[in-house]
Tab-separated table of N, CA and C in Angstrom:
chain	number	residue	atom	x	y	z
A	1	MET	N	23.674	120.969	24.121
A	1	MET	CA	24.317	119.719	24.686
A	1	MET	C	25.427	119.627	25.487
A	2	GLY	N	26.698	120.732	24.685
A	2	GLY	CA	27.607	120.683	25.324
A	2	GLY	C	27.863	121.196	26.897
A	3	ASP	N	26.909	121.854	27.463
A	3	ASP	CA	26.831	122.292	28.672
A	3	ASP	C	26.681	121.307	29.542
A	4	LEU	N	25.643	120.126	29.032
A	4	LEU	CA	25.823	118.814	30.210
A	4	LEU	C	27.006	117.902	29.961
A	5	GLU	N	27.673	118.450	29.038
A	5	GLU	CA	28.953	117.388	29.115
A	5	GLU	C	29.691	118.118	29.908
A	6	GLU	N	29.921	119.023	29.773
A	6	GLU	CA	30.317	119.595	30.764
A	6	GLU	C	30.479	119.783	32.199
A	7	SER	N	28.909	119.606	32.050
A	7	SER	CA	28.184	119.240	33.835
A	7	SER	C	28.961	118.050	34.506
A	8	SER	N	28.797	117.403	33.627
A	8	SER	CA	28.852	115.805	34.481
A	8	SER	C	30.407	115.148	34.093
A	9	SER	N	31.287	116.410	34.077
A	9	SER	CA	32.729	115.743	34.113
A	9	SER	C	33.104	116.405	35.559
A	10	GLY	N	32.433	117.394	36.036
A	10	GLY	CA	33.193	117.740	37.374
A	10	GLY	C	31.959	117.564	38.334
A	11	PRO	N	32.670	116.979	39.569
A	11	PRO	CA	31.316	116.730	40.353
A	11	PRO	C	30.695	117.769	41.405
A	12	SER	N	31.144	118.885	41.345
A	12	SER	CA	30.777	119.633	42.201
A	12	SER	C	30.031	120.862	41.559
A	13	SER	N	29.615	120.527	40.268
A	13	SER	CA	28.755	121.445	39.197
A	13	SER	C	27.121	121.940	39.541
A	14	PRO	N	26.728	122.548	39.410
A	14	PRO	CA	25.214	122.778	39.825
A	14	PRO	C	24.794	121.811	38.703
A	15	TRP	N	24.346	121.483	37.562
A	15	TRP	CA	23.716	120.498	37.004
A	15	TRP	C	24.293	119.492	37.143
A	16	SER	N	24.972	118.865	37.824
A	16	SER	CA	25.501	117.295	37.900
A	16	SER	C	24.282	116.853	38.593
A	17	LEU	N	24.120	115.482	38.073
A	17	LEU	CA	22.823	114.380	39.088
A	17	LEU	C	23.476	113.917	40.223
A	18	GLU	N	22.993	113.370	40.579
A	18	GLU	CA	23.389	111.977	41.427
A	18	GLU	C	23.867	110.759	40.766
A	19	ARG	N	24.930	110.411	41.243
A	19	ARG	CA	25.447	108.959	40.773
A	19	ARG	C	25.178	107.824	41.296
A	20	SER	N	24.858	107.264	40.520
A	20	SER	CA	24.853	105.469	40.789
A	20	SER	C	25.832	105.337	40.785
A	21	ASN	N	26.118	104.096	41.426
A	21	ASN	CA	26.745	103.271	42.218
A	21	ASN	C	27.773	102.481	40.808
A	22	ASP	N	26.893	102.184	39.499
A	22	ASP	CA	27.717	101.368	38.533
A	22	ASP	C	27.767	102.629	37.996
A	23	SER	N	28.053	104.138	37.645
A	23	SER	CA	28.591	104.706	37.191
A	23	SER	C	30.007	104.904	36.598
A	24	PRO	N	30.803	104.854	35.766
A	24	PRO	CA	32.146	105.181	35.826
A	24	PRO	C	32.384	106.662	36.483
A	25	PRO	N	33.311	106.480	37.257
A	25	PRO	CA	34.134	107.957	37.506
A	25	PRO	C	34.333	108.837	36.509
A	26	PRO	N	33.890	110.294	36.825
A	26	PRO	CA	34.294	111.445	35.933
A	26	PRO	C	35.840	111.364	35.411
A	27	GLU	N	37.254	111.205	36.550
A	27	GLU	CA	37.677	111.070	36.382
A	27	GLU	C	38.582	110.356	35.410
A	28	SER	N	38.604	109.017	35.464
A	28	SER	CA	38.683	108.371	34.097
A	28	SER	C	38.340	107.978	32.680
A	29	SER	N	36.774	109.344	33.165
A	29	SER	CA	36.261	109.212	31.566
A	29	SER	C	36.953	110.874	30.998
A	30	GLU	N	37.509	111.363	31.946
A	30	GLU	CA	39.014	112.583	31.310
A	30	GLU	C	39.852	112.545	30.504
A	31	SER	N	40.290	111.163	30.861
A	31	SER	CA	41.990	110.707	30.683
A	31	SER	C	41.712	110.224	29.245
A	32	SER	N	40.630	109.778	28.599
A	32	SER	CA	41.081	109.326	27.359
A	32	SER	C	40.130	110.740	26.451
A	33	GLY	N	39.738	111.161	26.449
A	33	GLY	CA	39.362	112.708	25.523
A	33	GLY	C	37.602	112.263	25.661
A	34	SER	N	36.829	113.426	24.791
A	34	SER	CA	35.498	113.537	24.708
A	34	SER	C	34.709	112.497	24.638
A	35	LEU	N	35.164	111.428	24.013
A	35	LEU	CA	33.946	110.092	23.944
A	35	LEU	C	34.010	109.761	25.075
A	36	PRO	N	34.596	109.399	26.099
A	36	PRO	CA	34.175	108.914	27.198
A	36	PRO	C	33.267	109.609	28.225
A	37	ALA	N	33.180	110.831	28.082
A	37	ALA	CA	32.384	111.970	28.384
A	37	ALA	C	31.350	111.838	28.320
A	38	ALA	N	31.023	111.652	26.394
A	38	ALA	CA	29.657	111.536	25.877
A	38	ALA	C	28.808	109.950	26.601
A	39	ALA	N	29.904	109.101	26.666
A	39	ALA	CA	28.927	107.717	27.543
A	39	ALA	C	28.565	107.796	28.555
A	40	VAL	N	29.345	108.677	29.479
A	40	VAL	CA	28.947	108.895	31.141
A	40	VAL	C	27.809	109.806	30.621
A	41	VAL	N	27.468	110.459	29.661
A	41	VAL	CA	26.458	111.437	29.809
A	41	VAL	C	25.317	110.738	29.276
A	42	GLN	N	25.869	109.745	28.248
A	42	GLN	CA	24.384	108.736	27.713
A	42	GLN	C	24.112	107.739	28.812
A	43	HIS	N	25.102	107.445	29.215
A	43	HIS	CA	24.521	106.582	30.765
A	43	HIS	C	23.799	107.320	31.647
A	44	ARG	N	23.991	108.515	32.139
A	44	ARG	CA	23.355	109.261	32.734
A	44	ARG	C	21.684	109.408	32.354
A	45	ARG	N	21.738	109.736	30.835
A	45	ARG	CA	20.641	109.605	30.621
A	45	ARG	C	19.698	108.295	30.381
A	46	ASN	N	20.134	107.523	30.258
A	46	ASN	CA	19.266	105.612	30.167
A	46	ASN	C	19.298	105.770	31.402
A	47	LEU	N	20.044	105.615	33.062
A	47	LEU	CA	19.284	106.220	34.259
A	47	LEU	C	18.362	106.730	34.298
A	48	LEU	N	18.335	107.913	33.801
A	48	LEU	CA	17.220	108.958	34.259
A	48	LEU	C	15.895	108.385	33.103
A	49	GLN	N	16.337	108.016	31.776
A	49	GLN	CA	15.041	107.468	31.436
A	49	GLN	C	14.496	106.333	32.205
A	50	VAL	N	15.017	105.326	32.801
A	50	VAL	CA	14.302	104.174	33.480
A	50	VAL	C	13.711	104.642	34.715
A	51	GLN	N	14.765	105.657	35.430
A	51	GLN	CA	13.648	106.396	36.029
A	51	GLN	C	12.176	106.547	35.806
A	52	LEU	N	12.406	108.011	35.257
A	52	LEU	CA	10.901	108.208	34.075
A	52	LEU	C	10.047	107.495	34.099
A	53	ASN	N	10.818	106.545	33.166
A	53	ASN	CA	9.615	105.461	33.366
A	53	ASN	C	8.933	104.748	34.569
A	54	GLY	N	9.548	104.068	35.164
A	54	GLY	CA	9.057	103.632	36.370
A	54	GLY	C	8.231	104.853	36.789
A	55	HIS	N	8.401	106.221	37.216
A	55	HIS	CA	7.827	107.182	37.630
A	55	HIS	C	6.597	107.046	37.436
A	56	ARG	N	6.928	106.895	35.794
A	56	ARG	CA	5.509	107.250	34.578
A	56	ARG	C	4.220	106.037	35.730
A	57	SER	N	4.602	104.602	35.470
A	57	SER	CA	3.715	103.447	35.344
A	57	SER	C	3.588	103.220	36.796
A	58	ASP	N	4.340	104.066	37.719
A	58	ASP	CA	4.244	104.206	39.125
A	58	ASP	C	2.508	105.182	39.387
A	59	ARG	N	2.739	106.259	38.465
A	59	ARG	CA	2.134	106.898	38.917
A	59	ARG	C	0.359	106.658	38.386
A	60	PHE	N	0.347	105.463	36.996
A	60	PHE	CA	-0.523	104.922	37.005
A	60	PHE	C	-1.512	103.919	37.754
A	61	LYS	N	-0.389	103.551	38.627
A	61	LYS	CA	-1.029	102.411	39.590
A	61	LYS	C	-1.532	102.777	40.867
A	62	ARG	N	-0.667	104.227	40.569
A	62	ARG	CA	-1.855	104.804	41.862
A	62	ARG	C	-3.390	105.398	41.555
A	63	LYS	N	-3.378	105.758	43.382
A	63	LYS	CA	-5.042	105.853	42.850
A	63	LYS	C	-4.955	107.216	43.081
A	64	LEU	N	-5.762	108.364	42.489
A	64	LEU	CA	-5.908	109.792	42.947
A	64	LEU	C	-6.436	109.458	44.270
A	65	PRO	N	-6.414	110.425	45.104
A	65	PRO	CA	-6.384	110.512	46.011
A	65	PRO	C	-8.250	111.171	45.991
A	66	VAL	N	-9.520	110.274	46.328
A	66	VAL	CA	-11.155	110.989	46.281
A	66	VAL	C	-11.570	111.799	47.310
A	67	ASP	N	-12.230	112.507	47.132
A	67	ASP	CA	-12.952	112.759	48.377
A	67	ASP	C	-14.033	111.851	48.791
A	68	HIS	N	-14.446	112.884	49.897
A	68	HIS	CA	-15.735	111.423	50.865
A	68	HIS	C	-16.780	111.541	49.769
A	69	ALA	N	-16.907	113.208	49.381
A	69	ALA	CA	-18.122	112.996	48.448
A	69	ALA	C	-18.407	112.218	47.000
A	70	VAL	N	-17.263	112.269	46.488
A	70	VAL	CA	-17.281	111.762	45.953
A	70	VAL	C	-16.937	110.393	45.347
A	71	GLN	N	-16.645	109.749	46.525
A	71	GLN	CA	-17.299	107.855	47.023
A	71	GLN	C	-18.042	108.165	47.417
A	72	GLU	N	-18.882	108.899	48.001
A	72	GLU	CA	-20.550	108.607	48.072
A	72	GLU	C	-21.255	108.535	46.932
A	73	ASP	N	-21.222	109.342	46.192
A	73	ASP	CA	-21.984	109.774	45.131
A	73	ASP	C	-21.624	108.152	43.792
A	74	LEU	N	-20.113	107.916	44.065
A	74	LEU	CA	-20.035	106.798	43.236
A	74	LEU	C	-20.950	105.236	43.993
A	75	LYS	N	-20.630	105.142	45.181
A	75	LYS	CA	-21.646	104.146	45.778
A	75	LYS	C	-22.544	104.106	45.835
A	76	LEU	N	-23.141	105.572	45.966
A	76	LEU	CA	-24.718	105.584	45.380
A	76	LEU	C	-24.984	105.077	44.267
A	77	LYS	N	-24.888	105.458	43.158
A	77	LYS	CA	-24.672	105.575	41.818
A	77	LYS	C	-24.415	103.748	41.197
A	78	ARG	N	-23.431	103.243	42.033
A	78	ARG	CA	-23.283	101.636	41.953
A	78	ARG	C	-24.745	100.589	42.775
A	79	ARG	N	-25.023	101.472	43.550
A	79	ARG	CA	-26.420	100.893	44.240
A	79	ARG	C	-27.604	100.660	43.306
A	80	MET	N	-28.002	102.439	43.006
A	80	MET	CA	-28.815	101.934	41.876
A	80	MET	C	-28.678	101.407	40.750
A	81	VAL	N	-27.834	101.234	40.207
A	81	VAL	CA	-27.573	100.622	38.894
A	81	VAL	C	-27.403	98.911	39.490
A	82	GLU	N	-27.333	98.706	40.748
A	82	GLU	CA	-27.614	97.496	40.951
A	82	GLU	C	-29.128	96.918	41.409
A	83	LEU	N	-29.891	98.130	42.066
A	83	LEU	CA	-31.322	98.155	42.156
A	83	LEU	C	-31.953	97.972	40.574
A	84	MET	N	-31.600	98.933	39.754
A	84	MET	CA	-32.324	99.172	38.064
A	84	MET	C	-32.295	97.409	37.898
A	85	GLU	N	-31.112	96.701	37.849
A	85	GLU	CA	-30.888	95.680	37.347
A	85	GLU	C	-31.944	94.513	37.846
A	86	GLN	N	-32.135	94.574	39.353
A	86	GLN	CA	-32.999	93.969	39.988
A	86	GLN	C	-34.402	94.039	39.418
A	87	ASN	N	-34.740	95.228	39.608
A	87	ASN	CA	-36.595	95.338	39.149
A	87	ASN	C	-36.110	95.384	37.608
A	88	GLN	N	-35.608	95.127	36.775
A	88	GLN	CA	-35.645	94.516	35.570
A	88	GLN	C	-35.569	93.354	35.936
A	89	LYS	N	-35.110	92.040	36.284
A	89	LYS	CA	-35.352	91.124	36.511
A	89	LYS	C	-36.871	90.334	36.934
A	90	THR	N	-37.237	91.600	38.051
A	90	THR	CA	-37.962	91.219	38.376
A	90	THR	C	-39.954	91.229	37.778
A	91	SER	N	-38.999	92.776	36.868
A	91	SER	CA	-40.048	92.758	35.662
A	91	SER	C	-40.257	92.413	35.056
A	92	THR	N	-39.679	91.417	34.369
A	92	THR	CA	-39.302	90.095	33.388
A	92	THR	C	-40.027	88.931	33.582
A	93	ARG	N	-39.780	88.461	35.362
A	93	ARG	CA	-40.938	86.952	35.711
A	93	ARG	C	-42.316	87.801	35.679
A	94	ASN	N	-42.126	88.846	36.446
A	94	ASN	CA	-43.968	89.634	36.455
A	94	ASN	C	-44.465	89.516	34.771
A	95	ALA	N	-43.799	90.056	33.881
A	95	ALA	CA	-44.766	89.746	32.623
A	95	ALA	C	-44.743	88.149	32.284
A	96	GLU	N	-43.712	87.574	32.048
A	96	GLU	CA	-43.553	85.899	32.116
A	96	GLU	C	-44.997	85.514	32.904
A	97	SER	N	-45.034	85.676	34.100
A	97	SER	CA	-46.326	84.955	34.435
A	97	SER	C	-47.751	85.801	34.387
A	98	PHE	N	-47.368	87.274	34.080
A	98	PHE	CA	-49.192	87.512	33.187
A	98	PHE	C	-48.878	86.698	32.260
A	99	VAL	N	-48.465	86.428	31.095
A	99	VAL	CA	-48.481	85.964	30.138
A	99	VAL	C	-48.648	83.983	30.369
A	100	LEU	N	-48.102	84.019	31.446
A	100	LEU	CA	-48.309	82.504	31.709
A	100	LEU	C	-50.198	82.731	31.982
A	101	MET	N	-50.481	83.795	33.395
A	101	MET	CA	-52.211	83.664	33.448
A	101	MET	C	-53.324	84.108	32.070
A	102	ASN	N	-52.894	84.935	30.951
A	102	ASN	CA	-53.443	85.382	30.727
A	102	ASN	C	-53.791	84.072	28.852
A	103	ASP	N	-52.831	83.361	29.476
A	103	ASP	CA	-52.741	81.918	28.724
A	103	ASP	C	-54.049	81.098	29.348
A	104	ASN	N	-53.493	80.588	30.453
A	104	ASN	CA	-54.712	79.916	31.216
A	104	ASN	C	-55.904	80.037	31.457
A	105	ILE	N	-55.866	81.973	31.454
A	105	ILE	CA	-57.556	82.378	31.397
A	105	ILE	C	-58.324	81.766	30.260
A	106	ARG	N	-57.456	82.552	29.202
A	106	ARG	CA	-58.205	81.950	27.675
A	106	ARG	C	-58.054	80.245	26.993
A	107	GLU	N	-57.936	79.615	28.323
A	107	GLU	CA	-57.856	78.087	27.420
A	107	GLU	C	-59.193	77.903	28.662
A	108	GLY	N	-59.064	78.486	29.674
A	108	GLY	CA	-60.074	78.470	30.834
A	108	GLY	C	-61.711	78.773	29.756
A	109	PHE	N	-61.363	79.518	29.772
A	109	PHE	CA	-62.746	80.450	28.535
A	109	PHE	C	-63.040	79.194	27.720
A	110	SER	N	-61.987	78.954	26.945
A	110	SER	CA	-62.421	78.206	25.650
A	110	SER	C	-63.034	76.423	26.405
A	111	LEU	N	-62.352	76.389	26.929
A	111	LEU	CA	-62.896	74.944	27.721
A	111	LEU	C	-64.102	75.371	27.696
A	112	MET	N	-64.451	75.789	28.726
A	112	MET	CA	-66.282	76.549	29.502
A	112	MET	C	-67.204	76.980	27.719
A	113	ARG	N	-66.484	77.749	26.896
A	113	ARG	CA	-67.268	77.611	25.407
A	113	ARG	C	-67.462	76.014	25.255
A	114	GLU	N	-66.575	75.605	24.914
A	114	GLU	CA	-66.848	74.006	24.276
A	114	GLU	C	-67.570	72.945	24.956
A	115	PHE	N	-68.320	73.058	26.537
A	115	PHE	CA	-68.784	72.637	27.146
A	115	PHE	C	-70.158	73.318	27.208
A	116	MET	N	-70.311	74.278	27.037
A	116	MET	CA	-71.621	75.089	27.076
A	116	MET	C	-72.114	74.892	26.276
A	117	HIS	N	-71.529	74.483	24.673
A	117	HIS	CA	-72.177	74.460	23.109
A	117	HIS	C	-71.737	73.342	22.705
A	118	ALA	N	-71.685	71.838	23.887
A	118	ALA	CA	-71.483	70.494	23.664
A	118	ALA	C	-73.108	70.070	23.179
A	119	GLN	N	-73.047	69.158	22.682
A	119	GLN	CA	-74.674	68.723	22.988
A	119	GLN	C	-74.943	67.348	23.925
A	120	PRO	N	-75.463	67.423	24.834
A	120	PRO	CA	-75.560	66.469	25.952
A	120	PRO	C	-76.121	64.908	25.153
A	121	HIS	N	-75.572	63.782	25.773
A	121	HIS	CA	-75.435	62.582	25.050
A	121	HIS	C	-76.583	62.312	25.889
A	122	SER	N	-77.275	62.045	26.802
A	122	SER	CA	-78.198	61.030	27.368
A	122	SER	C	-79.871	61.639	26.818
A	123	SER	N	-80.006	62.916	27.357
A	123	SER	CA	-81.445	62.979	26.673
A	123	SER	C	-81.095	64.638	25.673
A	124	SER	N	-82.130	64.346	24.922
A	124	SER	CA	-81.947	65.825	23.751
A	124	SER	C	-83.258	66.390	24.180
A	125	GLY	N	-84.261	66.351	24.409
A	125	GLY	CA	-84.763	66.969	25.198
A	125	GLY	C	-86.357	67.576	24.263
A	126	GLY	N	-85.671	67.305	23.078
A	126	GLY	CA	-86.264	67.841	22.043
A	126	GLY	C	-85.732	69.851	21.906
A	127	GLN	N	-85.017	69.531	22.193
A	127	GLN	CA	-84.113	71.203	22.113
A	127	GLN	C	-83.400	71.238	20.811
A	128	LEU	N	-83.502	72.203	19.863
A	128	LEU	CA	-82.641	72.210	18.694
A	128	LEU	C	-81.409	71.860	19.240
A	129	PRO	N	-80.405	70.824	17.779
A	129	PRO	CA	-79.091	70.592	18.281
A	129	PRO	C	-78.381	71.400	18.508
A	130	GLU	N	-78.210	72.758	18.297
A	130	GLU	CA	-77.252	73.594	18.256
A	130	GLU	C	-77.426	74.523	19.431
A	131	GLN	N	-78.378	74.373	20.536
A	131	GLN	CA	-78.335	75.281	21.145
A	131	GLN	C	-78.223	74.280	22.887
A	132	SER	N	-77.367	74.449	23.477
A	132	SER	CA	-77.106	74.274	24.895
A	132	SER	C	-78.576	74.279	25.781
A	133	PRO	N	-78.908	73.036	26.721
A	133	PRO	CA	-79.732	73.010	27.490
A	133	PRO	C	-79.279	74.480	28.777
A	134	TYR	N	-78.383	74.351	28.599
A	134	TYR	CA	-77.417	75.511	30.008
A	134	TYR	C	-77.346	77.421	29.371
A	135	LEU	N	-77.561	77.013	28.097
A	135	LEU	CA	-77.845	78.790	27.550
A	135	LEU	C	-79.037	79.184	27.881
A	136	TYR	N	-79.154	80.345	28.345
A	136	TYR	CA	-79.850	81.308	28.442
A	136	TYR	C	-80.784	80.619	29.635
A	137	ARG	N	-80.944	80.273	30.675
A	137	ARG	CA	-81.202	79.283	31.529
A	137	ARG	C	-81.380	80.577	32.615
A	138	ARG	N	-82.006	80.687	33.633
A	138	ARG	CA	-82.376	81.001	34.736
A	138	ARG	C	-82.092	80.287	35.772
A	139	PRO	N	-81.017	81.344	37.055
A	139	PRO	CA	-80.718	80.499	37.884
A	139	PRO	C	-82.334	80.225	38.664
A	140	GLN	N	-82.241	78.680	39.299
A	140	GLN	CA	-83.421	78.280	39.597
A	140	GLN	C	-83.192	78.157	41.440
A	141	PRO	N	-84.015	78.568	42.343
A	141	PRO	CA	-83.848	78.523	43.577
A	141	PRO	C	-83.419	76.715	44.137
A	142	ALA	N	-82.577	76.642	45.273
A	142	ALA	CA	-82.058	75.678	45.662
A	142	ALA	C	-83.480	74.460	46.287
A	143	TYR	N	-83.355	73.956	45.619
A	143	TYR	CA	-84.493	72.629	46.026
A	143	TYR	C	-83.703	71.646	46.947
A	144	THR	N	-84.296	70.301	47.721
A	144	THR	CA	-84.081	69.793	48.711
A	144	THR	C	-84.908	68.598	47.713
A	145	GLN	N	-84.133	67.459	48.171
A	145	GLN	CA	-84.543	65.787	47.559
A	145	GLN	C	-85.068	65.403	48.318
A	146	THR	N	-86.048	64.486	48.278
A	146	THR	CA	-86.343	63.588	49.946
A	146	THR	C	-86.248	62.132	48.935
A	147	PRO	N	-86.243	61.212	50.222
A	147	PRO	CA	-86.275	59.907	49.286
A	147	PRO	C	-87.685	59.372	48.707
A	148	LEU	N	-88.448	59.703	49.294
A	148	LEU	CA	-90.120	59.499	49.220
A	148	LEU	C	-90.469	60.269	48.394
A	149	HIS	N	-90.330	60.938	48.311
A	149	HIS	CA	-91.441	62.377	47.316
A	149	HIS	C	-90.206	63.687	47.164
A	150	HIS	N	-90.502	64.072	45.757
A	150	HIS	CA	-89.702	65.297	45.206
A	150	HIS	C	-90.562	66.714	45.718
A	151	THR	N	-89.752	67.053	46.360
A	151	THR	CA	-90.672	68.233	46.536
A	151	THR	C	-89.535	69.819	45.788
A	152	CYS	N	-89.955	70.569	45.368
A	152	CYS	CA	-89.625	71.889	44.772
A	152	CYS	C	-90.130	73.094	45.153
A	153	THR	N	-89.084	73.774	45.853
A	153	THR	CA	-89.906	74.747	46.224
A	153	THR	C	-89.684	76.119	45.056
A	154	ARG	N	-90.893	76.835	44.814
A	154	ARG	CA	-90.068	78.107	43.983
A	154	ARG	C	-91.211	79.263	44.464
């Protein structure tokens, strides 16, 4: 620390730092003894600390230069993440649609089952009450109906 105090009193020493406009001149500090020299040293230390703190904060604000390949890689990764999120949303929508379709098909089959097992109201036709007239019936060929007489083709 003695070296620093000695270098602060002489303006042409190799250890002297740049002087700011608000620092006291070394000639006035030498006249009253070693206390003002210590004040000059402390003042210079404070100035350097302020500059150092500013430099550190600027360094964090500055963006490090990144080469083109790394930038392109980051861009591709961001795009891949975007596409994966879109695919996840689409898959979720498709899964919900499939669930709704399955529910609708299930309801349709249960309605068909109810209609097939329902008893006809107009005529029983001598059939067993638990058997529907439409069950186990073979498909019949199409026939035409005329107003005068009925003809069935078999």
